[in-house]
mmCIF file of C-alpha atoms in Angstrom:
data_model
loop_
_atom_site.group_PDB
_atom_site.id
_atom_site.type_symbol
_atom_site.label_atom_id
_atom_site.label_comp_id
_atom_site.label_asym_id
_atom_site.label_seq_id
_atom_site.Cartn_x
_atom_site.Cartn_y
_atom_site.Cartn_z
ATOM 1 C CA MET A 1 98.225 -135.253 43.897
ATOM 2 C CA PRO A 2 100.796 -133.817 46.488
ATOM 3 C CA ALA A 3 103.093 -131.371 45.761
ATOM 4 C CA ALA A 4 106.844 -132.439 45.073
ATOM 5 C CA VAL A 5 109.599 -131.653 47.166
ATOM 6 C CA LEU A 6 112.327 -130.134 45.202
ATOM 7 C CA SER A 7 115.670 -131.177 45.718
ATOM 8 C CA PRO A 8 118.461 -128.528 46.259
ATOM 9 C CA PHE A 9 119.676 -129.104 42.805
ATOM 10 C CA GLN A 10 116.487 -128.702 41.546
ATOM 11 C CA ARG A 11 115.976 -125.435 42.938
ATOM 12 C CA GLU A 12 119.142 -124.126 42.102
ATOM 13 C CA LYS A 13 118.294 -124.942 38.342
ATOM 14 C CA LEU A 14 114.853 -123.761 38.546
ATOM 15 C CA ARG A 15 116.263 -120.458 40.287
ATOM 16 C CA TYR A 16 118.702 -120.122 37.308
ATOM 17 C CA TYR A 17 115.478 -120.776 34.845
ATOM 18 C CA PHE A 18 113.509 -118.119 36.674
ATOM 19 C CA ASN A 19 116.516 -115.729 36.161
ATOM 20 C CA PHE A 20 116.585 -116.675 32.686
ATOM 21 C CA PHE A 21 112.955 -115.081 32.246
ATOM 22 C CA ASP A 22 113.745 -112.005 34.377
ATOM 23 C CA ALA A 23 115.128 -110.430 31.572
ATOM 24 C CA ASP A 24 115.709 -106.932 33.422
ATOM 25 C CA GLY A 25 117.593 -108.596 36.651
ATOM 26 C CA ASP A 26 114.994 -106.818 39.022
ATOM 27 C CA GLY A 27 114.062 -110.322 40.845
ATOM 28 C CA HIS A 28 110.691 -110.229 39.784
ATOM 29 C CA LEU A 29 108.961 -111.821 36.674
ATOM 30 C CA MET A 30 106.609 -109.490 35.101
ATOM 31 C CA LYS A 31 105.206 -108.738 31.886
ATOM 32 C CA LYS A 32 107.824 -105.872 30.993
ATOM 33 C CA ASP A 33 110.709 -108.705 30.921
ATOM 34 C CA LEU A 34 108.948 -110.234 27.504
ATOM 35 C CA PRO A 35 110.062 -107.662 25.345
ATOM 36 C CA VAL A 36 113.708 -107.250 27.057
ATOM 37 C CA LEU A 37 114.112 -111.011 26.687
ATOM 38 C CA PHE A 38 112.594 -110.824 23.103
ATOM 39 C CA LYS A 39 115.240 -108.501 22.270
ATOM 40 C CA LYS A 40 118.115 -110.289 23.642
ATOM 41 C CA ILE A 41 116.969 -113.321 21.776
ATOM 42 C CA LEU A 42 116.608 -111.501 18.567
ATOM 43 C CA GLU A 43 120.073 -109.885 18.859
ATOM 44 C CA TYR A 44 121.629 -113.401 19.327
ATOM 45 C CA THR A 45 119.762 -114.986 16.495
ATOM 46 C CA GLY A 46 119.629 -112.477 13.942
ATOM 47 C CA TRP A 47 116.037 -113.004 13.262
ATOM 48 C CA ALA A 48 114.162 -110.059 12.005
ATOM 49 C CA GLU A 49 111.513 -108.889 14.558
ATOM 50 C CA ASN A 50 108.581 -109.560 11.927
ATOM 51 C CA SER A 51 109.836 -112.764 10.551
ATOM 52 C CA PRO A 52 107.949 -116.063 11.145
ATOM 53 C CA ALA A 53 110.382 -117.358 13.447
ATOM 54 C CA ALA A 54 110.368 -114.260 15.659
ATOM 55 C CA THR A 55 106.452 -114.249 15.929
ATOM 56 C CA GLU A 56 106.715 -117.805 16.962
ATOM 57 C CA LEU A 57 109.012 -117.062 19.513
ATOM 58 C CA TYR A 58 107.053 -113.994 20.861
ATOM 59 C CA GLU A 59 103.585 -115.711 20.769
ATOM 60 C CA VAL A 60 105.022 -119.068 22.698
ATOM 61 C CA HIS A 61 106.563 -116.513 25.601
ATOM 62 C CA GLU A 62 103.700 -114.155 25.745
ATOM 63 C CA THR A 63 101.302 -117.432 26.343
ATOM 64 C CA PHE A 64 103.876 -118.708 28.952
ATOM 65 C CA PHE A 65 103.956 -115.167 30.901
ATOM 66 C CA GLU A 66 99.947 -115.214 30.648
ATOM 67 C CA VAL A 67 99.442 -118.451 31.960
ATOM 68 C CA LEU A 68 101.876 -118.681 34.356
ATOM 69 C CA TYR A 69 99.974 -115.649 35.748
ATOM 70 C CA GLU A 70 96.775 -117.869 36.089
ATOM 71 C CA LYS A 71 98.509 -120.977 37.539
ATOM 72 C CA THR A 72 100.415 -118.587 40.223
ATOM 73 C CA ASP A 73 97.193 -117.057 41.221
ATOM 74 C CA VAL A 74 99.049 -113.764 41.182
ATOM 75 C CA GLN A 75 97.126 -110.924 42.911
ATOM 76 C CA LYS A 76 99.912 -108.339 41.912
ATOM 77 C CA ASP A 77 101.487 -107.435 38.844
ATOM 78 C CA ARG A 78 104.587 -109.689 39.114
ATOM 79 C CA VAL A 79 105.937 -113.426 40.099
ATOM 80 C CA GLU A 80 108.015 -113.942 42.728
ATOM 81 C CA ILE A 81 110.378 -116.611 43.235
ATOM 82 C CA ASP A 82 108.549 -118.450 45.717
ATOM 83 C CA ASP A 83 105.541 -118.394 43.501
ATOM 84 C CA TRP A 84 107.841 -119.734 41.012
ATOM 85 C CA MET A 85 108.872 -122.513 42.918
ATOM 86 C CA SER A 86 105.580 -123.319 44.241
ATOM 87 C CA LEU A 87 104.371 -123.664 40.492
ATOM 88 C CA TRP A 88 106.934 -126.285 39.853
ATOM 89 C CA GLU A 89 106.317 -128.199 43.464
ATOM 90 C CA HIS A 90 102.618 -128.772 41.978
ATOM 91 C CA MET A 91 103.486 -129.520 38.049
ATOM 92 C CA ILE A 92 106.306 -132.022 38.599
ATOM 93 C CA PRO A 93 104.417 -134.660 40.620
ATOM 94 C CA GLY A 94 103.583 -137.651 37.880
ATOM 95 C CA CYS A 95 105.684 -136.175 35.363
ATOM 96 C CA MET A 96 108.119 -138.529 33.583
ATOM 97 C CA GLY A 97 109.072 -136.519 30.563
ATOM 98 C CA MET A 98 108.227 -133.419 28.488
ATOM 99 C CA HIS A 99 105.287 -135.007 27.113
ATOM 100 C CA ASN A 100 103.260 -135.635 30.863
ATOM 101 C CA PHE A 101 103.608 -131.276 30.915
ATOM 102 C CA PRO A 102 100.836 -129.009 29.749
ATOM 103 C CA ILE A 103 101.370 -127.979 25.868
ATOM 104 C CA TRP A 104 102.239 -124.213 27.194
ATOM 105 C CA LEU A 105 105.112 -125.887 28.954
ATOM 106 C CA ARG A 106 106.361 -128.193 26.326
ATOM 107 C CA LEU A 107 106.550 -125.218 23.473
ATOM 108 C CA LEU A 108 109.501 -123.544 25.746
ATOM 109 C CA PRO A 109 112.296 -126.403 24.873
ATOM 110 C CA ARG A 110 111.169 -126.263 21.405
ATOM 111 C CA SER A 111 111.566 -122.504 21.312
ATOM 112 C CA LEU A 112 114.883 -122.878 22.913
ATOM 113 C CA PHE A 113 115.967 -125.683 20.620
ATOM 114 C CA ARG A 114 115.187 -123.317 17.242
ATOM 115 C CA VAL A 115 117.228 -120.696 19.282
ATOM 116 C CA MET A 116 120.269 -122.694 19.381
ATOM 117 C CA ASP A 117 119.831 -124.414 16.075
ATOM 118 C CA THR A 118 121.513 -121.397 14.278
ATOM 119 C CA ASN A 119 121.997 -123.077 11.000
ATOM 120 C CA ASP A 120 118.603 -124.239 11.032
ATOM 121 C CA ASP A 121 119.202 -128.137 10.171
ATOM 122 C CA GLY A 122 117.508 -129.377 12.690
ATOM 123 C CA LEU A 123 120.354 -130.555 14.756
ATOM 124 C CA ILE A 124 122.375 -128.729 17.662
ATOM 125 C CA ASN A 125 126.071 -129.428 17.122
ATOM 126 C CA ALA A 126 129.107 -128.637 19.108
ATOM 127 C CA ASN A 127 130.164 -125.303 17.863
ATOM 128 C CA GLU A 128 126.294 -124.197 18.415
ATOM 129 C CA ILE A 129 126.406 -125.073 22.125
ATOM 130 C CA GLN A 130 129.599 -123.372 22.674
ATOM 131 C CA HIS A 131 127.951 -120.250 20.592
ATOM 132 C CA PHE A 132 125.154 -120.422 22.903
ATOM 133 C CA TYR A 133 127.061 -120.630 26.151
ATOM 134 C CA GLU A 134 129.571 -117.926 25.080
ATOM 135 C CA SER A 135 127.188 -115.281 23.437
ATOM 136 C CA PHE A 136 124.068 -115.938 25.328
ATOM 137 C CA VAL A 137 124.526 -117.335 28.898
ATOM 138 C CA LYS A 138 128.101 -115.398 29.103
ATOM 139 C CA ILE A 139 130.147 -117.987 30.009
ATOM 140 C CA PRO A 140 133.730 -116.899 30.172
ATOM 141 C CA GLU A 141 136.015 -117.633 27.071
ATOM 142 C CA LYS A 142 138.559 -119.441 28.871
ATOM 143 C CA GLU A 143 135.851 -122.075 30.327
ATOM 144 C CA VAL A 144 133.505 -122.296 27.516
ATOM 145 C CA GLY A 145 135.224 -124.741 25.028
ATOM 146 C CA ASP A 146 136.035 -127.350 27.443
ATOM 147 C CA LEU A 147 132.668 -127.039 28.941
ATOM 148 C CA ALA A 148 130.881 -127.070 25.558
ATOM 149 C CA THR A 149 132.819 -130.453 24.297
ATOM 150 C CA ARG A 150 131.803 -131.847 27.465
ATOM 151 C CA ALA A 151 128.065 -130.832 26.966
ATOM 152 C CA TYR A 152 127.964 -132.337 23.752
ATOM 153 C CA ASN A 153 129.706 -135.443 24.503
ATOM 154 C CA GLU A 154 127.099 -136.127 27.153
ATOM 155 C CA MET A 155 124.100 -134.918 25.610
ATOM 156 C CA THR A 156 125.037 -137.003 22.451
ATOM 157 C CA ASP A 157 127.001 -140.272 23.861
ATOM 158 C CA PHE A 158 130.190 -138.771 22.440
ATOM 159 C CA GLY A 159 128.611 -138.226 18.963
ATOM 160 C CA ARG A 160 126.674 -141.436 18.676
ATOM 161 C CA TYR A 161 123.315 -139.855 18.688
ATOM 162 C CA PRO A 162 122.804 -136.676 17.236
ATOM 163 C CA LEU A 163 121.012 -133.874 18.971
ATOM 164 C CA THR A 164 117.618 -133.775 17.471
ATOM 165 C CA LEU A 165 114.701 -132.001 18.711
ATOM 166 C CA GLU A 166 113.175 -135.308 19.935
ATOM 167 C CA GLY A 167 116.636 -136.028 21.858
ATOM 168 C CA TYR A 168 116.590 -132.204 23.379
ATOM 169 C CA GLU A 169 113.242 -132.472 24.611
ATOM 170 C CA GLN A 170 114.567 -135.352 26.725
ATOM 171 C CA ILE A 171 117.243 -133.527 28.150
ATOM 172 C CA PHE A 172 115.364 -130.772 28.908
ATOM 173 C CA ALA A 173 112.952 -132.809 31.007
ATOM 174 C CA ASN A 174 116.178 -134.008 32.859
ATOM 175 C CA PHE A 175 116.948 -130.147 33.553
ATOM 176 C CA LEU A 176 113.555 -130.199 35.132
ATOM 177 C CA LEU A 177 113.094 -133.298 36.843
ATOM 178 C CA GLY A 178 116.454 -134.544 37.801
ATOM 179 C CA ARG A 179 116.816 -134.338 41.329
ATOM 180 C CA THR A 180 120.418 -134.963 41.406
ATOM 181 C CA LYS A 181 123.620 -133.728 39.421
ATOM 182 C CA TYR A 182 123.765 -136.744 37.313
ATOM 183 C CA GLY A 183 122.430 -136.737 33.794
ATOM 184 C CA PRO A 184 122.878 -134.237 30.977
ATOM 185 C CA GLY A 185 119.951 -131.852 31.916
ATOM 186 C CA ARG A 186 122.545 -129.881 33.730
ATOM 187 C CA PHE A 187 124.278 -128.700 30.314
ATOM 188 C CA ILE A 188 121.130 -127.258 29.296
ATOM 189 C CA PHE A 189 122.515 -123.619 30.420
ATOM 190 C CA GLY A 190 125.989 -124.807 30.901
ATOM 191 C CA CYS A 191 126.143 -122.879 34.156
ATOM 192 C CA PHE A 192 126.234 -125.601 36.991
ATOM 193 C CA GLU A 193 129.523 -126.479 38.543
ATOM 194 C CA HIS A 194 128.609 -129.990 39.528
ATOM 195 C CA SER A 195 130.153 -132.514 37.910
ATOM 196 C CA ALA A 196 129.253 -136.286 38.111
ATOM 197 C CA GLU A 197 131.775 -138.800 40.138
ATOM 198 C CA GLU A 198 130.745 -141.129 37.697
ATOM 199 C CA GLN A 199 129.122 -141.124 34.106
ATOM 200 C CA ALA A 200 125.517 -141.886 33.766
ATOM 201 C CA GLY A 201 124.799 -145.634 32.349
ATOM 202 C CA LEU A 202 124.224 -144.423 28.643
ATOM 203 C CA ILE A 203 127.770 -142.889 28.529
ATOM 204 C CA SER A 204 130.182 -145.582 27.724
ATOM 205 C CA GLY A 205 133.245 -143.419 26.460
ATOM 206 C CA PRO A 206 133.984 -142.285 23.097
ATOM 207 C CA PRO A 207 134.275 -144.620 20.100
ATOM 208 C CA LYS A 208 137.282 -146.326 19.837
ATOM 209 C CA GLU A 209 139.424 -145.005 16.723
ATOM 210 C CA GLY A 210 138.160 -146.825 13.421
ATOM 211 C CA THR A 211 135.071 -147.939 14.888
ATOM 212 C CA VAL A 212 131.984 -147.269 12.616
ATOM 213 C CA LEU A 213 128.726 -145.831 14.228
ATOM 214 C CA ASP A 214 125.493 -147.182 12.814
ATOM 215 C CA VAL A 215 123.388 -143.916 13.725
ATOM 216 C CA THR A 216 120.175 -143.530 12.188
ATOM 217 C CA THR A 217 118.323 -140.039 12.412
ATOM 218 C CA LYS A 218 114.718 -139.517 12.389
ATOM 219 C CA SER A 219 113.016 -136.749 9.884
ATOM 220 C CA LEU A 220 111.570 -134.620 12.403
ATOM 221 C CA ARG A 221 109.340 -131.390 11.721
ATOM 222 C CA ARG A 222 111.041 -128.182 12.489
ATOM 223 C CA SER A 223 110.201 -126.985 16.010
ATOM 224 C CA GLY A 224 108.200 -124.346 14.548
ATOM 225 C CA ASP A 225 105.955 -126.515 12.635
ATOM 226 C CA ALA A 226 104.272 -127.741 16.165
ATOM 227 C CA ILE A 227 103.999 -124.019 17.228
ATOM 228 C CA ARG A 228 101.896 -122.784 14.218
ATOM 229 C CA THR A 229 98.910 -123.937 16.141
ATOM 230 C CA PRO A 230 97.060 -120.838 17.765
ATOM 231 C CA MET A 231 98.303 -120.301 21.189
ATOM 232 C CA ARG A 232 95.084 -119.423 22.745
ATOM 233 C CA MET A 233 93.571 -122.873 22.544
ATOM 234 C CA TYR A 234 96.488 -124.201 24.920
ATOM 235 C CA ARG A 235 96.297 -121.963 27.874
ATOM 236 C CA LYS A 236 93.328 -123.942 29.650
ATOM 237 C CA GLU A 237 95.327 -127.364 29.324
#
């Protein structure tokens, strides 16, 4: 299948995602970034280094870095931004959602969901989004409240649909695949200043006062349940 031509907005989002993994900020993805990223996440979550959650986190990201090196055919000890963009140009064609990506990529949003779900109840609420934006992404305090509210409203259709792992994965797919500024995926990291001129079709505004919403939530496994399979079996997918 021919490589995709990434839109300017996709390239902007993917550049940010590159910088997310470039934990030491030197402009390259190297294996030395992994312990720096790991330390940053543990400081945010408060997980003990040898806890099951931390072990899963490290396995997921260690495998990601290993496969990243294989897929980009790196002949040196680092992945450059051009290598990164080329990877996504070849990964995106034919993908309609996270289920179309190989498992070593599908595990990344599951891992991030668990990082954000600080009360470990299987849902991400507005306070957890704000905390992630402010403490991890480092969005200024004067902006973060309104931004988190807007993000939560768009991600959940004004609270109609709880932000479960399943819903979060769909939104993360929009972050990767969305070619324009429309859609909730732009709120994954909350740092894109693009605002839609009109709301997406699923967004119908906040419920009227007194309206009773019939919201059914699915009983989903914790994100870690899907990660317990040994990582090495996924590397060749």
